[in-house]
Structures are given as C-alpha cells and as structure tokens.
PDB file of C-alpha atoms in Angstrom:
ATOM      1  CA  GLY A 172      16.641  63.448 -74.870  1.00 81.00           C
ATOM      2  CA  ASP A 173      17.546  66.940 -75.908  1.00 86.00           C
ATOM      3  CA  SER A 174      21.188  67.909 -75.769  1.00 90.00           C
ATOM      4  CA  VAL A 175      23.561  70.630 -76.886  1.00 94.00           C
ATOM      5  CA  THR A 176      27.203  70.134 -77.778  1.00 94.00           C
ATOM      6  CA  GLN A 177      29.307  73.233 -77.741  1.00 93.00           C
ATOM      7  CA  MET A 178      32.875  73.929 -78.734  1.00 86.00           C
ATOM      8  CA  GLU A 179      35.133  73.662 -75.739  1.00 83.00           C
ATOM      9  CA  GLY A 180      37.193  76.587 -74.666  1.00 85.00           C
ATOM     10  CA  PRO A 181      38.819  78.573 -73.524  1.00 94.00           C
ATOM     11  CA  VAL A 182      39.189  80.695 -76.607  1.00 96.00           C
ATOM     12  CA  THR A 183      41.666  83.583 -76.617  1.00 97.00           C
ATOM     13  CA  LEU A 184      41.601  86.135 -79.408  1.00 96.00           C
ATOM     14  CA  SER A 185      43.070  89.504 -80.280  1.00 97.00           C
ATOM     15  CA  GLU A 186      40.824  92.500 -80.803  1.00 97.00           C
ATOM     16  CA  GLU A 187      39.255  92.692 -84.259  1.00 96.00           C
ATOM     17  CA  ALA A 188      39.714  88.960 -84.819  1.00 97.00           C
ATOM     18  CA  PHE A 189      36.915  86.755 -86.150  1.00 97.00           C
ATOM     19  CA  LEU A 190      35.123  84.606 -83.599  1.00 97.00           C
ATOM     20  CA  THR A 191      33.266  81.362 -84.217  1.00 97.00           C
ATOM     21  CA  ILE A 192      31.828  79.153 -81.503  1.00 97.00           C
ATOM     22  CA  ASN A 193      30.397  75.893 -82.792  1.00 97.00           C
ATOM     23  CA  CYS A 194      27.148  74.514 -81.449  1.00 97.00           C
ATOM     24  CA  THR A 195      25.269  71.404 -82.525  1.00 97.00           C
ATOM     25  CA  TYR A 196      22.150  69.951 -81.033  1.00 96.00           C
ATOM     26  CA  THR A 197      20.027  66.833 -80.720  1.00 94.00           C
ATOM     27  CA  ALA A 198      16.321  67.306 -80.203  1.00 90.00           C
ATOM     28  CA  THR A 199      12.933  65.896 -80.967  1.00 82.00           C
ATOM     29  CA  GLY A 200      10.525  68.102 -82.844  1.00 80.00           C
ATOM     30  CA  TYR A 201      11.419  71.636 -83.797  1.00 84.00           C
ATOM     31  CA  PRO A 202      13.372  73.335 -81.035  1.00 91.00           C
ATOM     32  CA  SER A 203      14.069  77.007 -80.549  1.00 92.00           C
ATOM     33  CA  LEU A 204      17.755  77.844 -80.294  1.00 95.00           C
ATOM     34  CA  PHE A 205      19.470  80.460 -78.154  1.00 95.00           C
ATOM     35  CA  TRP A 206      22.811  81.935 -77.334  1.00 97.00           C
ATOM     36  CA  TYR A 207      23.187  83.307 -73.816  1.00 95.00           C
ATOM     37  CA  VAL A 208      26.130  85.338 -72.569  1.00 95.00           C
ATOM     38  CA  GLN A 209      27.515  85.711 -69.072  1.00 92.00           C
ATOM     39  CA  TYR A 210      29.831  88.680 -68.616  1.00 92.00           C
ATOM     40  CA  PRO A 211      32.238  88.619 -65.664  1.00 87.00           C
ATOM     41  CA  GLY A 212      30.360  89.116 -62.412  1.00 80.00           C
ATOM     42  CA  GLU A 213      26.959  89.270 -64.085  1.00 83.00           C
ATOM     43  CA  GLY A 214      24.008  86.959 -64.634  1.00 83.00           C
ATOM     44  CA  LEU A 215      23.073  85.267 -67.863  1.00 89.00           C
ATOM     45  CA  GLN A 216      21.409  87.318 -70.516  1.00 91.00           C
ATOM     46  CA  LEU A 217      19.997  86.419 -73.872  1.00 92.00           C
ATOM     47  CA  LEU A 218      22.306  87.339 -76.741  1.00 96.00           C
ATOM     48  CA  LEU A 219      20.223  86.113 -79.682  1.00 95.00           C
ATOM     49  CA  LYS A 220      17.714  83.491 -80.692  1.00 94.00           C
ATOM     50  CA  ALA A 221      16.151  81.688 -83.651  1.00 94.00           C
ATOM     51  CA  THR A 222      12.860  79.866 -83.545  1.00 91.00           C
ATOM     52  CA  LYS A 223      12.735  78.043 -86.874  1.00 90.00           C
ATOM     53  CA  ALA A 224      14.973  76.627 -89.568  1.00 93.00           C
ATOM     54  CA  ASP A 225      16.988  79.139 -91.604  1.00 95.00           C
ATOM     55  CA  ASP A 226      16.233  81.942 -89.147  1.00 95.00           C
ATOM     56  CA  LYS A 227      19.210  84.153 -88.377  1.00 97.00           C
ATOM     57  CA  GLY A 228      19.478  85.669 -84.931  1.00 96.00           C
ATOM     58  CA  SER A 229      21.641  88.749 -84.521  1.00 97.00           C
ATOM     59  CA  ASN A 230      22.593  91.175 -81.777  1.00 97.00           C
ATOM     60  CA  LYS A 231      25.628  93.317 -80.860  1.00 95.00           C
ATOM     61  CA  GLY A 232      27.410  92.239 -84.053  1.00 97.00           C
ATOM     62  CA  PHE A 233      26.932  88.544 -83.280  1.00 98.00           C
ATOM     63  CA  GLU A 234      25.034  86.254 -85.656  1.00 98.00           C
ATOM     64  CA  ALA A 235      23.871  82.656 -85.658  1.00 98.00           C
ATOM     65  CA  THR A 236      21.834  80.792 -88.259  1.00 98.00           C
ATOM     66  CA  TYR A 237      19.510  77.894 -87.426  1.00 97.00           C
ATOM     67  CA  ARG A 238      20.661  75.068 -89.711  1.00 96.00           C
ATOM     68  CA  LYS A 239      18.273  72.151 -89.518  1.00 93.00           C
ATOM     69  CA  GLU A 240      20.152  70.054 -92.066  1.00 94.00           C
ATOM     70  CA  THR A 241      23.325  70.128 -89.974  1.00 95.00           C
ATOM     71  CA  THR A 242      21.551  70.575 -86.598  1.00 95.00           C
ATOM     72  CA  SER A 243      23.811  73.511 -85.869  1.00 97.00           C
ATOM     73  CA  PHE A 244      23.614  77.048 -84.512  1.00 98.00           C
ATOM     74  CA  HIS A 245      27.156  78.401 -84.686  1.00 98.00           C
ATOM     75  CA  LEU A 246      27.843  81.817 -83.192  1.00 98.00           C
ATOM     76  CA  GLU A 247      29.968  84.272 -85.186  1.00 98.00           C
ATOM     77  CA  LYS A 248      31.268  87.790 -84.870  1.00 98.00           C
ATOM     78  CA  GLY A 249      33.429  89.432 -87.467  1.00 96.00           C
ATOM     79  CA  SER A 250      35.475  91.736 -85.256  1.00 95.00           C
ATOM     80  CA  VAL A 251      35.574  91.126 -81.519  1.00 97.00           C
ATOM     81  CA  GLN A 252      36.288  93.688 -78.828  1.00 97.00           C
ATOM     82  CA  VAL A 253      37.718  93.369 -75.354  1.00 97.00           C
ATOM     83  CA  SER A 254      34.197  93.922 -74.033  1.00 96.00           C
ATOM     84  CA  ASP A 255      33.104  90.656 -75.693  1.00 97.00           C
ATOM     85  CA  SER A 256      35.113  88.686 -73.157  1.00 97.00           C
ATOM     86  CA  ALA A 257      32.539  86.449 -71.512  1.00 96.00           C
ATOM     87  CA  VAL A 258      31.202  82.918 -71.249  1.00 94.00           C
ATOM     88  CA  TYR A 259      28.853  81.973 -74.083  1.00 96.00           C
ATOM     89  CA  PHE A 260      26.200  79.276 -73.741  1.00 95.00           C
ATOM     90  CA  CYS A 261      24.284  77.635 -76.544  1.00 96.00           C
ATOM     91  CA  ALA A 262      20.842  76.391 -75.530  1.00 95.00           C
ATOM     92  CA  LEU A 263      17.705  74.869 -76.945  1.00 93.00           C
ATOM     93  CA  SER A 264      14.118  74.482 -75.876  1.00 89.00           C
ATOM     94  CA  SER A 265      11.771  71.877 -77.242  1.00 80.00           C
ATOM     95  CA  ASN A 266       8.059  71.326 -76.915  1.00 69.00           C
ATOM     96  CA  ASP A 267       8.066  71.495 -73.126  1.00 69.00           C
ATOM     97  CA  TYR A 268       9.901  74.844 -73.240  1.00 71.00           C
ATOM     98  CA  LYS A 269      12.610  73.618 -70.899  1.00 79.00           C
ATOM     99  CA  LEU A 270      16.052  74.939 -71.734  1.00 86.00           C
ATOM    100  CA  SER A 271      18.980  72.584 -72.242  1.00 89.00           C
ATOM    101  CA  PHE A 272      22.354  74.298 -72.078  1.00 92.00           C
ATOM    102  CA  GLY A 273      25.704  73.521 -73.610  1.00 93.00           C
ATOM    103  CA  ALA A 274      28.802  73.427 -71.455  1.00 92.00           C
ATOM    104  CA  GLY A 275      29.716  77.049 -72.144  1.00 93.00           C
ATOM    105  CA  THR A 276      32.707  78.542 -73.932  1.00 95.00           C
ATOM    106  CA  THR A 277      34.940  81.071 -72.222  1.00 95.00           C
ATOM    107  CA  VAL A 278      36.135  83.751 -74.614  1.00 97.00           C
ATOM    108  CA  THR A 279      38.920  86.169 -73.735  1.00 97.00           C
ATOM    109  CA  VAL A 280      39.704  89.051 -76.077  1.00 97.00           C
ATOM    110  CA  ARG A 281      43.051  90.763 -75.637  1.00 96.00           C
ATOM    111  CA  ALA A 282      43.784  94.334 -76.653  1.00 94.00           C
TER     112      ALA A 282
ATOM    113  CA  SER B  73      11.162  91.832 -69.945  1.00 77.00           C
ATOM    114  CA  ALA B  74      11.356  90.846 -66.307  1.00 83.00           C
ATOM    115  CA  VAL B  75      13.818  92.074 -63.720  1.00 89.00           C
ATOM    116  CA  ILE B  76      14.823  89.391 -61.243  1.00 93.00           C
ATOM    117  CA  SER B  77      16.541  90.121 -57.942  1.00 93.00           C
ATOM    118  CA  GLN B  78      18.209  87.462 -55.848  1.00 95.00           C
ATOM    119  CA  LYS B  79      19.449  87.534 -52.280  1.00 96.00           C
ATOM    120  CA  PRO B  80      22.051  86.848 -51.091  1.00 96.00           C
ATOM    121  CA  SER B  81      24.356  87.539 -54.007  1.00 94.00           C
ATOM    122  CA  ARG B  82      27.039  85.459 -52.322  1.00 95.00           C
ATOM    123  CA  ASP B  83      27.643  83.696 -49.062  1.00 97.00           C
ATOM    124  CA  ILE B  84      30.145  81.473 -47.343  1.00 97.00           C
ATOM    125  CA  CYS B  85      28.522  78.672 -45.399  1.00 96.00           C
ATOM    126  CA  GLN B  86      29.614  75.967 -43.017  1.00 97.00           C
ATOM    127  CA  ARG B  87      29.151  72.289 -43.759  1.00 97.00           C
ATOM    128  CA  GLY B  88      25.886  70.918 -42.398  1.00 97.00           C
ATOM    129  CA  THR B  89      24.033  74.211 -42.368  1.00 97.00           C
ATOM    130  CA  SER B  90      21.176  75.323 -44.610  1.00 97.00           C
ATOM    131  CA  LEU B  91      20.719  78.521 -46.569  1.00 97.00           C
ATOM    132  CA  THR B  92      17.652  80.024 -48.179  1.00 98.00           C
ATOM    133  CA  ILE B  93      17.947  82.026 -51.382  1.00 98.00           C
ATOM    134  CA  GLN B  94      15.245  84.522 -52.213  1.00 98.00           C
ATOM    135  CA  CYS B  95      14.099  85.456 -55.699  1.00 97.00           C
ATOM    136  CA  GLN B  96      11.894  88.459 -56.446  1.00 96.00           C
ATOM    137  CA  VAL B  97      10.451  89.245 -59.881  1.00 95.00           C
ATOM    138  CA  ASP B  98       9.181  92.701 -60.764  1.00 93.00           C
ATOM    139  CA  SER B  99       6.048  91.311 -62.404  1.00 91.00           C
ATOM    140  CA  GLN B 100       3.669  88.421 -61.897  1.00 92.00           C
ATOM    141  CA  VAL B 101       4.861  85.239 -63.558  1.00 90.00           C
ATOM    142  CA  THR B 102       3.408  81.769 -63.743  1.00 87.00           C
ATOM    143  CA  MET B 103       6.542  79.680 -63.710  1.00 88.00           C
ATOM    144  CA  MET B 104       9.846  80.221 -61.964  1.00 93.00           C
ATOM    145  CA  PHE B 105      12.872  78.020 -62.422  1.00 94.00           C
ATOM    146  CA  TRP B 106      15.862  77.301 -60.246  1.00 96.00           C
ATOM    147  CA  TYR B 107      19.178  76.374 -61.869  1.00 95.00           C
ATOM    148  CA  ARG B 108      22.529  75.341 -60.481  1.00 95.00           C
ATOM    149  CA  GLN B 109      25.832  76.238 -62.099  1.00 91.00           C
ATOM    150  CA  GLN B 110      28.680  74.305 -60.541  1.00 91.00           C
ATOM    151  CA  PRO B 111      32.206  75.700 -60.935  1.00 86.00           C
ATOM    152  CA  GLY B 112      33.264  75.545 -64.577  1.00 81.00           C
ATOM    153  CA  GLN B 113      30.071  73.731 -65.536  1.00 84.00           C
ATOM    154  CA  SER B 114      26.952  74.540 -67.464  1.00 86.00           C
ATOM    155  CA  LEU B 115      23.537  75.215 -65.999  1.00 90.00           C
ATOM    156  CA  THR B 116      21.425  72.369 -64.665  1.00 92.00           C
ATOM    157  CA  LEU B 117      17.735  72.769 -63.937  1.00 92.00           C
ATOM    158  CA  ILE B 118      16.907  71.907 -60.339  1.00 96.00           C
ATOM    159  CA  ALA B 119      13.165  72.417 -60.332  1.00 95.00           C
ATOM    160  CA  THR B 120      10.204  74.324 -61.678  1.00 93.00           C
ATOM    161  CA  ALA B 121       8.117  76.278 -59.180  1.00 93.00           C
ATOM    162  CA  ASN B 122       4.480  77.078 -59.876  1.00 87.00           C
ATOM    163  CA  GLN B 123       2.433  79.203 -57.546  1.00 84.00           C
ATOM    164  CA  GLY B 124       0.027  77.204 -55.420  1.00 80.00           C
ATOM    165  CA  SER B 125       1.459  73.777 -56.137  1.00 82.00           C
ATOM    166  CA  GLU B 126       4.428  71.610 -55.285  1.00 87.00           C
ATOM    167  CA  ALA B 127       7.604  72.248 -57.194  1.00 93.00           C
ATOM    168  CA  THR B 128       8.544  69.776 -59.917  1.00 93.00           C
ATOM    169  CA  TYR B 129      12.074  68.446 -59.466  1.00 96.00           C
ATOM    170  CA  GLU B 130      14.404  67.211 -62.169  1.00 93.00           C
ATOM    171  CA  SER B 131      16.163  63.896 -62.015  1.00 93.00           C
ATOM    172  CA  GLY B 132      18.870  63.921 -59.388  1.00 95.00           C
ATOM    173  CA  PHE B 133      17.285  66.627 -57.246  1.00 97.00           C
ATOM    174  CA  VAL B 134      14.963  65.996 -54.300  1.00 96.00           C
ATOM    175  CA  ILE B 135      12.712  68.125 -52.173  1.00 96.00           C
ATOM    176  CA  ASP B 136      14.437  67.204 -48.909  1.00 97.00           C
ATOM    177  CA  LYS B 137      17.695  68.646 -50.180  1.00 97.00           C
ATOM    178  CA  PHE B 138      16.287  71.607 -52.133  1.00 97.00           C
ATOM    179  CA  PRO B 139      12.929  72.636 -50.678  1.00 96.00           C
ATOM    180  CA  ILE B 140      11.250  75.375 -52.676  1.00 96.00           C
ATOM    181  CA  SER B 141       8.493  77.773 -51.765  1.00 94.00           C
ATOM    182  CA  ARG B 142       6.328  79.781 -54.141  1.00 94.00           C
ATOM    183  CA  PRO B 143       3.901  81.784 -52.010  1.00 92.00           C
ATOM    184  CA  ASN B 144       2.820  84.207 -54.737  1.00 92.00           C
ATOM    185  CA  LEU B 145       3.310  85.111 -58.375  1.00 92.00           C
ATOM    186  CA  THR B 146       6.363  87.330 -57.825  1.00 94.00           C
ATOM    187  CA  PHE B 147       8.427  85.476 -55.246  1.00 95.00           C
ATOM    188  CA  SER B 148      10.148  82.145 -54.645  1.00 96.00           C
ATOM    189  CA  THR B 149      12.753  80.713 -52.323  1.00 96.00           C
ATOM    190  CA  LEU B 150      15.194  77.838 -52.698  1.00 97.00           C
ATOM    191  CA  THR B 151      16.772  76.297 -49.635  1.00 98.00           C
ATOM    192  CA  VAL B 152      19.967  74.308 -49.897  1.00 98.00           C
ATOM    193  CA  SER B 153      19.824  71.951 -46.926  1.00 98.00           C
ATOM    194  CA  ASN B 154      22.559  70.211 -44.962  1.00 97.00           C
ATOM    195  CA  MET B 155      25.202  71.680 -47.216  1.00 97.00           C
ATOM    196  CA  SER B 156      28.451  70.022 -48.177  1.00 97.00           C
ATOM    197  CA  PRO B 157      31.346  71.412 -50.240  1.00 96.00           C
ATOM    198  CA  GLU B 158      29.818  69.746 -53.305  1.00 95.00           C
ATOM    199  CA  ASP B 159      26.945  72.232 -53.046  1.00 97.00           C
ATOM    200  CA  SER B 160      29.295  75.127 -53.761  1.00 97.00           C
ATOM    201  CA  SER B 161      27.725  76.612 -56.856  1.00 96.00           C
ATOM    202  CA  ILE B 162      25.949  79.559 -58.328  1.00 94.00           C
ATOM    203  CA  TYR B 163      22.193  79.192 -57.935  1.00 96.00           C
ATOM    204  CA  LEU B 164      20.108  81.073 -60.449  1.00 95.00           C
ATOM    205  CA  CYS B 165      16.471  81.994 -60.453  1.00 95.00           C
ATOM    206  CA  SER B 166      14.745  82.500 -63.775  1.00 93.00           C
ATOM    207  CA  THR B 167      11.404  82.978 -65.393  1.00 91.00           C
ATOM    208  CA  ARG B 168      10.081  82.553 -68.868  1.00 86.00           C
ATOM    209  CA  ALA B 169       9.824  85.483 -71.273  1.00 81.00           C
ATOM    210  CA  GLY B 170       6.382  84.341 -72.445  1.00 75.00           C
ATOM    211  CA  LEU B 171       3.919  81.492 -72.359  1.00 70.00           C
ATOM    212  CA  ASP B 172       5.030  79.933 -75.627  1.00 68.00           C
ATOM    213  CA  THR B 173       8.780  80.339 -75.551  1.00 72.00           C
ATOM    214  CA  GLY B 174      11.764  78.736 -73.899  1.00 75.00           C
ATOM    215  CA  GLU B 175      13.521  82.101 -73.619  1.00 84.00           C
ATOM    216  CA  LEU B 176      14.376  82.850 -70.011  1.00 88.00           C
ATOM    217  CA  PHE B 177      15.243  85.882 -67.935  1.00 90.00           C
ATOM    218  CA  PHE B 178      17.775  85.243 -65.204  1.00 92.00           C
ATOM    219  CA  GLY B 179      18.672  86.775 -61.912  1.00 91.00           C
ATOM    220  CA  GLU B 180      22.304  87.592 -61.222  1.00 90.00           C
ATOM    221  CA  GLY B 181      22.704  84.432 -59.219  1.00 93.00           C
ATOM    222  CA  SER B 182      23.660  83.536 -55.679  1.00 95.00           C
ATOM    223  CA  ARG B 183      27.203  82.272 -55.326  1.00 94.00           C
ATOM    224  CA  LEU B 184      27.499  79.849 -52.408  1.00 96.00           C
ATOM    225  CA  THR B 185      30.774  78.566 -51.047  1.00 97.00           C
ATOM    226  CA  VAL B 186      30.554  75.719 -48.545  1.00 97.00           C
ATOM    227  CA  LEU B 187      33.557  75.122 -46.321  1.00 95.00           C
TER     228      LEU B 187
END
C-alpha cells in the first residue's frame, strides 16, 4: 500500500539557517504529494503541493520538488525564521484520493 | 477554500463515557473525513462520511466505537464511545478541496483527554 517515510525529528535550528526535511514515498500509480504544516495550537494547513513528476511546489519561502526517479519530495527553506517553528507532515494521495501521512517532523527555530 | 469549525475544541472526559464531536463546513461538500492524531503520532484516517449513506471505516476502526452521522452536506458528527485513556487524541474533521484532488482542508481539531 501507499506509505510515506519522513525524516524523524525533532529538528532545532537557529534563525536564518537552512532547513531540509527528507520525505520519500511508496505508491502505486502517480500520486500527488503534499506538505502540511501544523503551527502550535492550530490545525493542519496545506503548505505546498505537487501533482506530477518534476513539479516544484513553493510557498512562504519553502520549496519541494517531486522526484519520481528517487520517489522523494524533500522540503527545503533557505533561511528559517522563528515563526517557522511547527510540525511538518509529508503526505501523498493516490488514485482513490485518500491521504497517507508521514510521521511528522517537529521543527524548532531559535532566535 | 472551505472553513471548517469543530466543537468542542478540547475536553476532559471520564473513562467509560462517550463524547460527540461536531464538524461544520461553510459550504456544501460531498465527502467529509475524520482523522485521529494520537500524541506524538501522525494522522490516521478513521472513516469517510458521505451524506445519505453509511460511513466507510478504515481498518482498525468500527462503527460501534466511532459512530458517525452525516445528516446534510455541511455537517457531520463523530462520537467516541466508551472512552478509555487510549482514546486521548486530537480528532480532526476534513474535507476535500475538489473532486479530483487529495488536497484536504482541516478543522482545528478536538483535543480529547480521557482520565
């Protein structure tokens, strides 16, 4: 079945550091890939998405590229801020449109 | 986009009791989903709720434990029955962003603590 493997956290960074969260997936067919973010005390919200190979999703300075050859969708941001402290979830949906989530990565950015 | 409101936002419950969580969407939607997020864990789909039909439960979840209602296209409820401490979780309501996408909108969640 479909599955998502995500880099384990927690991750602690200083402001302006570079952030990478690795995400790989296993799926049948051609899944869509997502990154969701959960800020402290808030619900999940979509951060970015990519629906086909080589697509790059981007939002709020974050980027992720759909790599079919490596079945990956790594999240990156070049210069993090304290406000980026959150839990990040990689997810995929296949033909039935059900979402499968990774375990989540807690990121803490210190001033 | 869809705005999803859940009630209660949090509650503390006694073992053996049941609690119903309400989910209201600001627009008519075909499918609503209920997820569970156990402490420190990822999200697990409990069931899919379609208006006018029985909910479809995922493996490991049963109707007797998590009865769901879907009386109209904007509202759903999830009941957590005969609760035990293992049911302490955040329960999230969600709906799809479109007919042909897996992208979801989520409510803020209902955090239940069972003593």
